[in-house]
PDB file of C-alpha atoms in Angstrom:
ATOM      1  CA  UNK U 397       0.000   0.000   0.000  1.00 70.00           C
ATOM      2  CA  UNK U 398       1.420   3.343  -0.586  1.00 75.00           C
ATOM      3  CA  UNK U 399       1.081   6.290   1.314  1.00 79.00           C
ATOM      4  CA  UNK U 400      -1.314   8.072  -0.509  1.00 80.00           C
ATOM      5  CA  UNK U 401      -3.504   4.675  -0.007  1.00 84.00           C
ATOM      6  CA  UNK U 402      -3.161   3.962   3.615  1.00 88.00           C
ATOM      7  CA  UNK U 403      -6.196   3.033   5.341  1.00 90.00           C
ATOM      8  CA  UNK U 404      -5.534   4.317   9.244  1.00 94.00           C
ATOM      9  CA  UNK U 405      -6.569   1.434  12.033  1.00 94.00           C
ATOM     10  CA  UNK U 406      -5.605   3.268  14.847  1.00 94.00           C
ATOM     11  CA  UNK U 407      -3.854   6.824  16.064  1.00 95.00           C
ATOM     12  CA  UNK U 408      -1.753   6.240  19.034  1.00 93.00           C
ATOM     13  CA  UNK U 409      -1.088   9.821  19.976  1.00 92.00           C
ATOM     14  CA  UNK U 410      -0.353  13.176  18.623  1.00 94.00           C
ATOM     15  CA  UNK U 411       2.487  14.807  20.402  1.00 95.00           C
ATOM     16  CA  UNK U 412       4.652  18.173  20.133  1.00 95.00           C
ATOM     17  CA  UNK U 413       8.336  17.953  21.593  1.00 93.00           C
ATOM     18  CA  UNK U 414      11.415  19.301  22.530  1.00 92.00           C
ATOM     19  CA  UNK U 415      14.758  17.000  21.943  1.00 86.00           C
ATOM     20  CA  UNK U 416      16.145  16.405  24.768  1.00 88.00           C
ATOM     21  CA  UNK U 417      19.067  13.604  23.683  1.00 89.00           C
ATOM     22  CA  UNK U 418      21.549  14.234  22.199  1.00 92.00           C
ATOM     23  CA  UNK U 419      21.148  11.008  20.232  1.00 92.00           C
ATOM     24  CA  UNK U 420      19.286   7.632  20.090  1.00 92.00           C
ATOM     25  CA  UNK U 421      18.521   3.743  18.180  1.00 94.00           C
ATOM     26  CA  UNK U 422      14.961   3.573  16.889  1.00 93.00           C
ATOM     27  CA  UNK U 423      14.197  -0.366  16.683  1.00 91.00           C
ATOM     28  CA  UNK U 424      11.115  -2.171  16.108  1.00 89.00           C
ATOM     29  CA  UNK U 425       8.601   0.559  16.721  1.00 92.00           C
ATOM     30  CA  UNK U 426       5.237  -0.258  16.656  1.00 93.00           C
ATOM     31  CA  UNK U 427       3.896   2.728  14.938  1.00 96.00           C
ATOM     32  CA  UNK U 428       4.115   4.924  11.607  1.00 96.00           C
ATOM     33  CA  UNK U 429       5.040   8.578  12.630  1.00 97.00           C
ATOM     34  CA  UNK U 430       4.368  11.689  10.313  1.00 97.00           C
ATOM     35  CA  UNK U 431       5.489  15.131  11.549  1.00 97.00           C
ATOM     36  CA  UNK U 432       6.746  18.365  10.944  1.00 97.00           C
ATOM     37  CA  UNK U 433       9.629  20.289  12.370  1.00 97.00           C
ATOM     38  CA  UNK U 434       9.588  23.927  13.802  1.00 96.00           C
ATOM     39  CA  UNK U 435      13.257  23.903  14.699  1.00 94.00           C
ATOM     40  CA  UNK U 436      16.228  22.042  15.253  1.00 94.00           C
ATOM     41  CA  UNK U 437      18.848  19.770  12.889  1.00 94.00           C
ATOM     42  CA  UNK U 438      18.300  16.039  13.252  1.00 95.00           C
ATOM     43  CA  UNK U 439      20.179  13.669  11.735  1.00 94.00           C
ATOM     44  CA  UNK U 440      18.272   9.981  10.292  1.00 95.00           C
ATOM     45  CA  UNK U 441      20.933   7.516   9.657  1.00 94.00           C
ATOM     46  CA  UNK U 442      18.742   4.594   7.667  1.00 92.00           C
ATOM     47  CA  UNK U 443      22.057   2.989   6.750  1.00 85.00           C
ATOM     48  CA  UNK U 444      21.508   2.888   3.083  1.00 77.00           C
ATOM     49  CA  UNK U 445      20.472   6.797   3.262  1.00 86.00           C
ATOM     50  CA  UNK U 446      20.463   9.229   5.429  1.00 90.00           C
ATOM     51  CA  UNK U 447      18.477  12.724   6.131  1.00 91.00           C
ATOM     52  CA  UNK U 448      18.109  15.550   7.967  1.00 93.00           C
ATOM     53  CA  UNK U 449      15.202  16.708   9.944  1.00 95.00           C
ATOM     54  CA  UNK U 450      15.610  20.696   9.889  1.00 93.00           C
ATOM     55  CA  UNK U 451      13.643  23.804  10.408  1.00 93.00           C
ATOM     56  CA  UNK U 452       9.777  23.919   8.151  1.00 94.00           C
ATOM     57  CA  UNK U 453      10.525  20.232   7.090  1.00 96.00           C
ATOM     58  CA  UNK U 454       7.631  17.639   6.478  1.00 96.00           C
ATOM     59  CA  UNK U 455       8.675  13.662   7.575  1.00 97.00           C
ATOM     60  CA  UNK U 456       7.459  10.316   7.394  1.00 96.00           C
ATOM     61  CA  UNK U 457       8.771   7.559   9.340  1.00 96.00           C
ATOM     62  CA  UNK U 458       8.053   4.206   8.439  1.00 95.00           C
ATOM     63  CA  UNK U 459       7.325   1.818  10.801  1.00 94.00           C
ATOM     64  CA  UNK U 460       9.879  -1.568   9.258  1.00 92.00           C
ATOM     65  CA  UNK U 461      12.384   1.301   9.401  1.00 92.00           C
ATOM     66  CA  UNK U 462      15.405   1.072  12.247  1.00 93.00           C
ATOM     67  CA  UNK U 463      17.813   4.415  12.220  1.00 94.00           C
ATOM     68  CA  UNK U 464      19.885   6.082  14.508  1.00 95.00           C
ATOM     69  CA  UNK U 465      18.957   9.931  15.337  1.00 95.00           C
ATOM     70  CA  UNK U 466      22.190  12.183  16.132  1.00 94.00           C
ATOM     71  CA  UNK U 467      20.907  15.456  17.514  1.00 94.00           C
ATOM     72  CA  UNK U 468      23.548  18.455  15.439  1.00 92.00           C
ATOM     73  CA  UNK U 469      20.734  20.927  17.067  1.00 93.00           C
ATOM     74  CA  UNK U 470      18.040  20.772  19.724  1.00 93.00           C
ATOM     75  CA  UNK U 471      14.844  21.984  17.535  1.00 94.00           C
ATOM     76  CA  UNK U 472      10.815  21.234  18.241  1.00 95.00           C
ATOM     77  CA  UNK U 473       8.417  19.241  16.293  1.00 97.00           C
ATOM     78  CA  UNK U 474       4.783  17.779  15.991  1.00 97.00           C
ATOM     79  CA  UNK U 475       4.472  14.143  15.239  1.00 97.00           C
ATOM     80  CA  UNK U 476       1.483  11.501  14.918  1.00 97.00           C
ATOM     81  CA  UNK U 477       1.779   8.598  15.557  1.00 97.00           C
ATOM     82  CA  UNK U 478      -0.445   5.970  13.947  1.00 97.00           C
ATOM     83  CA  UNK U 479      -0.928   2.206  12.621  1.00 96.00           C
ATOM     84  CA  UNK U 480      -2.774   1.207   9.132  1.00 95.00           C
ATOM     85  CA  UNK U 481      -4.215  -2.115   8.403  1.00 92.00           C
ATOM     86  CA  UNK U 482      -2.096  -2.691   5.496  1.00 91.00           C
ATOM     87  CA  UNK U 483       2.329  -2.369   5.299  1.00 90.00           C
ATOM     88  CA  UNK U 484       3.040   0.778   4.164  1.00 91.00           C
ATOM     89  CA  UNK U 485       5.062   0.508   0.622  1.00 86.00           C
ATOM     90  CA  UNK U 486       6.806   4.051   0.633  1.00 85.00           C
ATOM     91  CA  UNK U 487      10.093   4.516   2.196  1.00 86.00           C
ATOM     92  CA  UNK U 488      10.884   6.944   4.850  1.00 92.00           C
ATOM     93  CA  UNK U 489      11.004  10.586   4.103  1.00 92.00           C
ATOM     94  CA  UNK U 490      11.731  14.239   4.604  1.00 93.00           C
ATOM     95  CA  UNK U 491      10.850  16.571   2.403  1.00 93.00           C
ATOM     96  CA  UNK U 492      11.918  20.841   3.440  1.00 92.00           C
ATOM     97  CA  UNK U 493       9.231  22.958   2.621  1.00 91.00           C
ATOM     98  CA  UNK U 494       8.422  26.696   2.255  1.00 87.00           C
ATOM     99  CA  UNK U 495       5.592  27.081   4.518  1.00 89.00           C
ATOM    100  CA  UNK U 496       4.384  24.503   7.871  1.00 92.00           C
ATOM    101  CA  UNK U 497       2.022  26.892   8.156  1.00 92.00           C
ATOM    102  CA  UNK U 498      -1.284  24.850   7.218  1.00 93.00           C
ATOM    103  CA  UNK U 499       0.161  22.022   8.587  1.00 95.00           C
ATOM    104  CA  UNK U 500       0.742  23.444  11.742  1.00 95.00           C
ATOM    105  CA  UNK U 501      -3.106  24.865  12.234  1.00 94.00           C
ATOM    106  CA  UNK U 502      -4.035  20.735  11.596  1.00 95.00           C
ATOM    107  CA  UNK U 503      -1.092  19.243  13.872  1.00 96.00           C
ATOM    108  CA  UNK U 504      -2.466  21.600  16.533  1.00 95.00           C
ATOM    109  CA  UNK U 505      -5.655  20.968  16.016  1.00 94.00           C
ATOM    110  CA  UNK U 506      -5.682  17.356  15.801  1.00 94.00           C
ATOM    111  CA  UNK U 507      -3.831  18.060  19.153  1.00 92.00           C
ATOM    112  CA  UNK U 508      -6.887  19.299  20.979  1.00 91.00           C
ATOM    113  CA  UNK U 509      -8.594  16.131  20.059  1.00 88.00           C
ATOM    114  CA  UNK U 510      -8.456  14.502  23.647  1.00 79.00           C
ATOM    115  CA  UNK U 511     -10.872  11.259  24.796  1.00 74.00           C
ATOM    116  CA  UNK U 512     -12.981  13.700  26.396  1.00 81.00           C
ATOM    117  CA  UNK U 513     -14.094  15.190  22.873  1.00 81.00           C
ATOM    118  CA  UNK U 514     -17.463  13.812  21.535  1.00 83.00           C
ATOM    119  CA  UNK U 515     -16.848  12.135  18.637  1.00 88.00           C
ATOM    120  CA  UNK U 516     -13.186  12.422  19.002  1.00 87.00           C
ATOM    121  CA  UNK U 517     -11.940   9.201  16.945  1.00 89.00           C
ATOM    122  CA  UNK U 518     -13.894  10.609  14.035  1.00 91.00           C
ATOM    123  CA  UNK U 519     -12.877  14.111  14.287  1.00 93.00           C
ATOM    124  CA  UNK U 520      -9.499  12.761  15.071  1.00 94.00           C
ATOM    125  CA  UNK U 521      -8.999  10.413  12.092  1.00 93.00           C
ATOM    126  CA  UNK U 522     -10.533  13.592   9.927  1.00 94.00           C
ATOM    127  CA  UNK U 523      -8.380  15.682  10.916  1.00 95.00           C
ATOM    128  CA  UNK U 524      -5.067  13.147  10.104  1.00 96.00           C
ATOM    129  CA  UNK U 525      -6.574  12.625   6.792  1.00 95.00           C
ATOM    130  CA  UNK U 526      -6.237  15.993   5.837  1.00 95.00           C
ATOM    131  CA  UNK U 527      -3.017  16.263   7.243  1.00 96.00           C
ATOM    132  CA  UNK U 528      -2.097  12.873   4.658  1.00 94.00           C
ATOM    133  CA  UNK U 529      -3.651  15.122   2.014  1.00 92.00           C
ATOM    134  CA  UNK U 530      -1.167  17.748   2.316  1.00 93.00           C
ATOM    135  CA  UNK U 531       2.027  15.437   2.760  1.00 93.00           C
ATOM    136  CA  UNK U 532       0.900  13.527  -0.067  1.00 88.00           C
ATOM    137  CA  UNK U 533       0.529  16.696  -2.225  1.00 86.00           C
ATOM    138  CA  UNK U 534       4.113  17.670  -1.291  1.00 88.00           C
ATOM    139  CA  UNK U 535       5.300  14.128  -2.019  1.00 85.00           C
ATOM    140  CA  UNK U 536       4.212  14.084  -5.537  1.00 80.00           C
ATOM    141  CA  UNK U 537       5.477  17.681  -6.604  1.00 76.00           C
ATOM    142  CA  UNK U 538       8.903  16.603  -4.820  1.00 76.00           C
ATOM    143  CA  UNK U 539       9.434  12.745  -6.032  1.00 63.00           C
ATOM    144  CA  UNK U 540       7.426  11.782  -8.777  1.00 60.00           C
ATOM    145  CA  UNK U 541       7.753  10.253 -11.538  1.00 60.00           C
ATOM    146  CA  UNK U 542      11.361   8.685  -9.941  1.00 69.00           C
ATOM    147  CA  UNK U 543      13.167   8.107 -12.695  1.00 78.00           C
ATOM    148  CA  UNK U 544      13.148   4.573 -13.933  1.00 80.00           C
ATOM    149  CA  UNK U 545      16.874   4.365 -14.597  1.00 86.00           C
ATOM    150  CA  UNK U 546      17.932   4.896 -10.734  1.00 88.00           C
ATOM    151  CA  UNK U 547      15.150   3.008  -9.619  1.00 85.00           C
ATOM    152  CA  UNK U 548      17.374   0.244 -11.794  1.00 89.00           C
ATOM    153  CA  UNK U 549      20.252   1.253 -11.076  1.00 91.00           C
ATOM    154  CA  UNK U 550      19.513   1.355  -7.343  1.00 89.00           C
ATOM    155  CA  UNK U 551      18.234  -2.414  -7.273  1.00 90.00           C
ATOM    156  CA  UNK U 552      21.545  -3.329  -9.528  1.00 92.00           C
ATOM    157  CA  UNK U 553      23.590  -1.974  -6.456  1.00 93.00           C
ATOM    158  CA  UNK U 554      21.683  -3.826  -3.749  1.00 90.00           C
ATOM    159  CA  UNK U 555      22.527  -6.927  -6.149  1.00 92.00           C
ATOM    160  CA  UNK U 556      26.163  -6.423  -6.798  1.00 93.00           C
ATOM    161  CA  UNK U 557      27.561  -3.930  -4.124  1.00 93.00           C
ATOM    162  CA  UNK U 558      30.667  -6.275  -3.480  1.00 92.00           C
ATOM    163  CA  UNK U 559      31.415  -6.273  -7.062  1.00 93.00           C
ATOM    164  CA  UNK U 560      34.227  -4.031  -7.757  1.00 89.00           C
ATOM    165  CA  UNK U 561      33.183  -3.048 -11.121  1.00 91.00           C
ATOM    166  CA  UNK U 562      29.317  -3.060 -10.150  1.00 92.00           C
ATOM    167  CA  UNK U 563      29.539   1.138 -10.612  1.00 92.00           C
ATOM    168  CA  UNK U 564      31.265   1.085 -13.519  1.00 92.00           C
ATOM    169  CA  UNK U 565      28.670  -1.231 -14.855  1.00 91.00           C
ATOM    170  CA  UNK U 566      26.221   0.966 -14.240  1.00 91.00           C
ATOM    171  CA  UNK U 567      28.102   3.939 -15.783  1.00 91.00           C
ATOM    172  CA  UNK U 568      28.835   2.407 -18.652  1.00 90.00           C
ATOM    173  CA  UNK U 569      24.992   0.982 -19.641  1.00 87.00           C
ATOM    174  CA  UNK U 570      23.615   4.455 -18.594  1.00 85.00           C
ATOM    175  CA  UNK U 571      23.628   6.316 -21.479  1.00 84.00           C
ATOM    176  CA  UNK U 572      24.675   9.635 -19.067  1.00 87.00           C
ATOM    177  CA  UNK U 573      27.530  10.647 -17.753  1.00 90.00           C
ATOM    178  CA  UNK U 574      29.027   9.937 -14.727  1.00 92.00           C
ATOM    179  CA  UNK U 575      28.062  13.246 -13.143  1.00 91.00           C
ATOM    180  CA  UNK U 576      24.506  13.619 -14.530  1.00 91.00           C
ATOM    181  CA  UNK U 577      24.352   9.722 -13.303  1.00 93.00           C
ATOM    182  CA  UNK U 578      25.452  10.628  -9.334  1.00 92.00           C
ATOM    183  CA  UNK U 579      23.504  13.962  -9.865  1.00 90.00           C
ATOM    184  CA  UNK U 580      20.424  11.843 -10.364  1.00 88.00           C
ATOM    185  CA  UNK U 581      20.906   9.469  -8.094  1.00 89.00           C
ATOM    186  CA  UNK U 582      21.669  11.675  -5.028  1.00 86.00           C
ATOM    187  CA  UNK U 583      18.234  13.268  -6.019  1.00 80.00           C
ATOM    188  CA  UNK U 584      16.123  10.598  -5.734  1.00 80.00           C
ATOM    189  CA  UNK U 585      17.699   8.811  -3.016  1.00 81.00           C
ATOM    190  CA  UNK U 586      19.561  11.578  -0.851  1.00 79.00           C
ATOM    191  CA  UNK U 587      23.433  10.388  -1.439  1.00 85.00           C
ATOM    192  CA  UNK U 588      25.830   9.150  -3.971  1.00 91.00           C
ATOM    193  CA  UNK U 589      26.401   5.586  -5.805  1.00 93.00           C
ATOM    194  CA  UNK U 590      29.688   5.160  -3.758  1.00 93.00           C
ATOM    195  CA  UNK U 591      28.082   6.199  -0.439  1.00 91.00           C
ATOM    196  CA  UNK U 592      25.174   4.007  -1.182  1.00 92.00           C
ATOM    197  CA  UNK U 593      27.835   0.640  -2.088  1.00 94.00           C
ATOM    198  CA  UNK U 594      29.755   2.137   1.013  1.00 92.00           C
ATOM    199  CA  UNK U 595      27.118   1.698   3.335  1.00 90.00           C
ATOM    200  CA  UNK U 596      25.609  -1.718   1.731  1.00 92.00           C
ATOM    201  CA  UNK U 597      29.058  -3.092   2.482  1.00 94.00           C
ATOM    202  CA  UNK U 598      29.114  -1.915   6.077  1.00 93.00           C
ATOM    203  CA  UNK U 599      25.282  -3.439   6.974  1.00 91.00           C
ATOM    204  CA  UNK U 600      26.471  -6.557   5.225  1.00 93.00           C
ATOM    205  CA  UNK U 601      29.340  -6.833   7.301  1.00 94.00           C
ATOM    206  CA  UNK U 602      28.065  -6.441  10.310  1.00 93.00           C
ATOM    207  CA  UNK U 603      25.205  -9.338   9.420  1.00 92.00           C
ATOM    208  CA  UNK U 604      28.408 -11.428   8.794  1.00 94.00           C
ATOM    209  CA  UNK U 605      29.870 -10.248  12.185  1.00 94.00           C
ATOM    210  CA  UNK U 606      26.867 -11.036  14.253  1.00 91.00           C
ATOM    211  CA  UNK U 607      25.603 -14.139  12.875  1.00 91.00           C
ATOM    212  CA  UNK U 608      28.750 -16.130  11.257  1.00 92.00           C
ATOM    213  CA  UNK U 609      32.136 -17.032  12.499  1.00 92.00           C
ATOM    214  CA  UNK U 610      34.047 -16.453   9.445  1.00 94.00           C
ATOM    215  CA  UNK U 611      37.247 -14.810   9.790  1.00 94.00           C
ATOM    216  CA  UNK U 612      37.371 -11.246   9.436  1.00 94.00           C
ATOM    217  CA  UNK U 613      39.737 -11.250   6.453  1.00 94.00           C
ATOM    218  CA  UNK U 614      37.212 -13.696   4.405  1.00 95.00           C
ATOM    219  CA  UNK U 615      34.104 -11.108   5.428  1.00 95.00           C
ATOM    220  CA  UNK U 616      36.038  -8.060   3.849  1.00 94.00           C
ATOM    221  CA  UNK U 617      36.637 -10.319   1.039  1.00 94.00           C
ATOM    222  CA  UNK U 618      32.864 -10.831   0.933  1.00 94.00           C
ATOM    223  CA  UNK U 619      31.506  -7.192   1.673  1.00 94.00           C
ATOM    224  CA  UNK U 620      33.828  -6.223  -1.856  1.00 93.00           C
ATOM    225  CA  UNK U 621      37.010  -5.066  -0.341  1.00 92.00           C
ATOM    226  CA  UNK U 622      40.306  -6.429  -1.307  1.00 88.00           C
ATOM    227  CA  UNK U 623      42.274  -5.301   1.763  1.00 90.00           C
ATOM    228  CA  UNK U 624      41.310  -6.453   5.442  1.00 93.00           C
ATOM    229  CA  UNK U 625      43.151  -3.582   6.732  1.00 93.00           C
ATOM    230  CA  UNK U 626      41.117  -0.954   4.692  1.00 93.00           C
ATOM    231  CA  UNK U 627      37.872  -2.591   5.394  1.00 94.00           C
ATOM    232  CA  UNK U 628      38.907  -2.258   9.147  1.00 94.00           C
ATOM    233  CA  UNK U 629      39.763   1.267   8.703  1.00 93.00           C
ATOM    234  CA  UNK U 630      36.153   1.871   7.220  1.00 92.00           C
ATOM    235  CA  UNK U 631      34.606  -0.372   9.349  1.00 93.00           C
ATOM    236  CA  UNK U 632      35.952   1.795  12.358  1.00 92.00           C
ATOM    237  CA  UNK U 633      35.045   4.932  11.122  1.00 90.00           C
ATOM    238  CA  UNK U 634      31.734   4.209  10.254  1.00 88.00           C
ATOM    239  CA  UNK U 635      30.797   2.683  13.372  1.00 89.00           C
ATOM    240  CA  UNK U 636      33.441   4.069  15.775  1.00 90.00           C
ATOM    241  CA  UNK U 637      34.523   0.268  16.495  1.00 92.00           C
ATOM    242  CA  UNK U 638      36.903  -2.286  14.960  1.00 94.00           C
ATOM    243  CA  UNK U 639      35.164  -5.175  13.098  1.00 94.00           C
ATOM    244  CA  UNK U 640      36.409  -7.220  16.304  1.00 93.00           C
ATOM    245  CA  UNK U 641      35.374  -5.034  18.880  1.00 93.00           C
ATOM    246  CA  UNK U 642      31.716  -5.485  17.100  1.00 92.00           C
ATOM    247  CA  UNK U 643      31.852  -8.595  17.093  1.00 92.00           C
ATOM    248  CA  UNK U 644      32.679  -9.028  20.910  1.00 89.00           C
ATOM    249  CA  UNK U 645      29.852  -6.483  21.384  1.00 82.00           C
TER     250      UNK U 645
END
């Protein structure tokens, strides 16, 4: 089901908030979330993408997502947080807009809608509907149509990120150039071709770390890279740890 589909089954809570960490894990959440943000910088690390929750942005986070949230500045937001009866298809978003304005009036309206309301589940769900209607609005002007090629491209790179020549591949069946290429890419999915392989070969290796006992010398081999002492250098300063040390962990 895609977003502009979804069906709501139930709305947790509607909430606005101050961060106050300076950085957390999101795992297994039970809920959708859609929000705006009033202020702030915060940082979504998806693994295969990251963005940046800033000042008059629109977000959606889906609920099969895991991330880590790394606080650059302290902002406030409104959120809702909800469940559908169907998966939800789209992919986690963020999309900076001009004006939270309209949004706003609904988030702090849909705010007022406490259990002592008549009618408040109705009024409630009414209320997040419109609020849908106005994300989805802003989706479609930002992201569609995706273009086909790096929707291609993007599923040839989950296939054959260890492949040394996976990019050139790509380049070279294109018909673009290189730059156009990474200048579309980074559009649609919010970094580059070698930071996307980059950070396929990291979440692959630490699958391999947690749930094999190869050697570490045969998983750098595996995750694409031909020395184990520059996939240990990566390793660390992606995750702040040795391969090892992750392991242990």
């Amino acid at each position: 089901m895609k977003f502009e589909n979804l069906k709501v089954k139930d709305i947790d809570f509607v909430i606005k908030y101050a961060s106050i960490l300076n950085n957390w894990t999101v795992k297994n959440r039970n809920t959708h979330i859609i929000g705006i943000a009033y202020s702030g910088d915060e940082l979504h690390d998806f693994g295969e993408k990251k963005f940046s929750i800033k000042e008059n942005t629109i977000f959606f986070l889906n609920q099969k997502d895991d991330y880590l949230v790394d606080v650059k500045e302290k902002g406030l937001s409104h959120s809702i947080h909800f469940t559908t009866f169907e998966p939800i298809e789209e992919e986690s978003f963020c999309i900076r807009v001009n004006s939270i304005d309209e949004l706003s009036r609904l988030f702090e309206k849909a705010e007022r809608f406490d259990k002592s309301v008549v009618n408040r589940d109705f009024l409630l769900a009414s209320c997040f509907y419109q609020i849908c209607a106005e994300f989805n609005t802003i989706l479609q002007k930002k992201y569609y149509p995706i273009d086909k090629r790096m929707v291609i491209a993007r599923e040839y790179l989950y296939a054959h990120f260890s492949e040394n020549d996976c990019l050139d591949n790509l380049y070279s069946t294109s018909n673009i150039s290189r730059r156009q290429f990474d200048t579309l890419f980074k559009k649609v999915y919010g970094l580059t071709p070698n930071r996307f392989i980059a950070n396929q070969k990291i979440t692959y290796a630490k699958k391999l770390l947690k749930n094999s006992n190869l050697p570490i010398f045969e998983i750098a081999k595996l995750c694409g890279f031909c020395d184990v002492y520059y996939f240990s250098s990566m390793f660390k300063k992606e995750t702040g740890c040795s391969p090892s040390s992750f392991r242990k962990s």
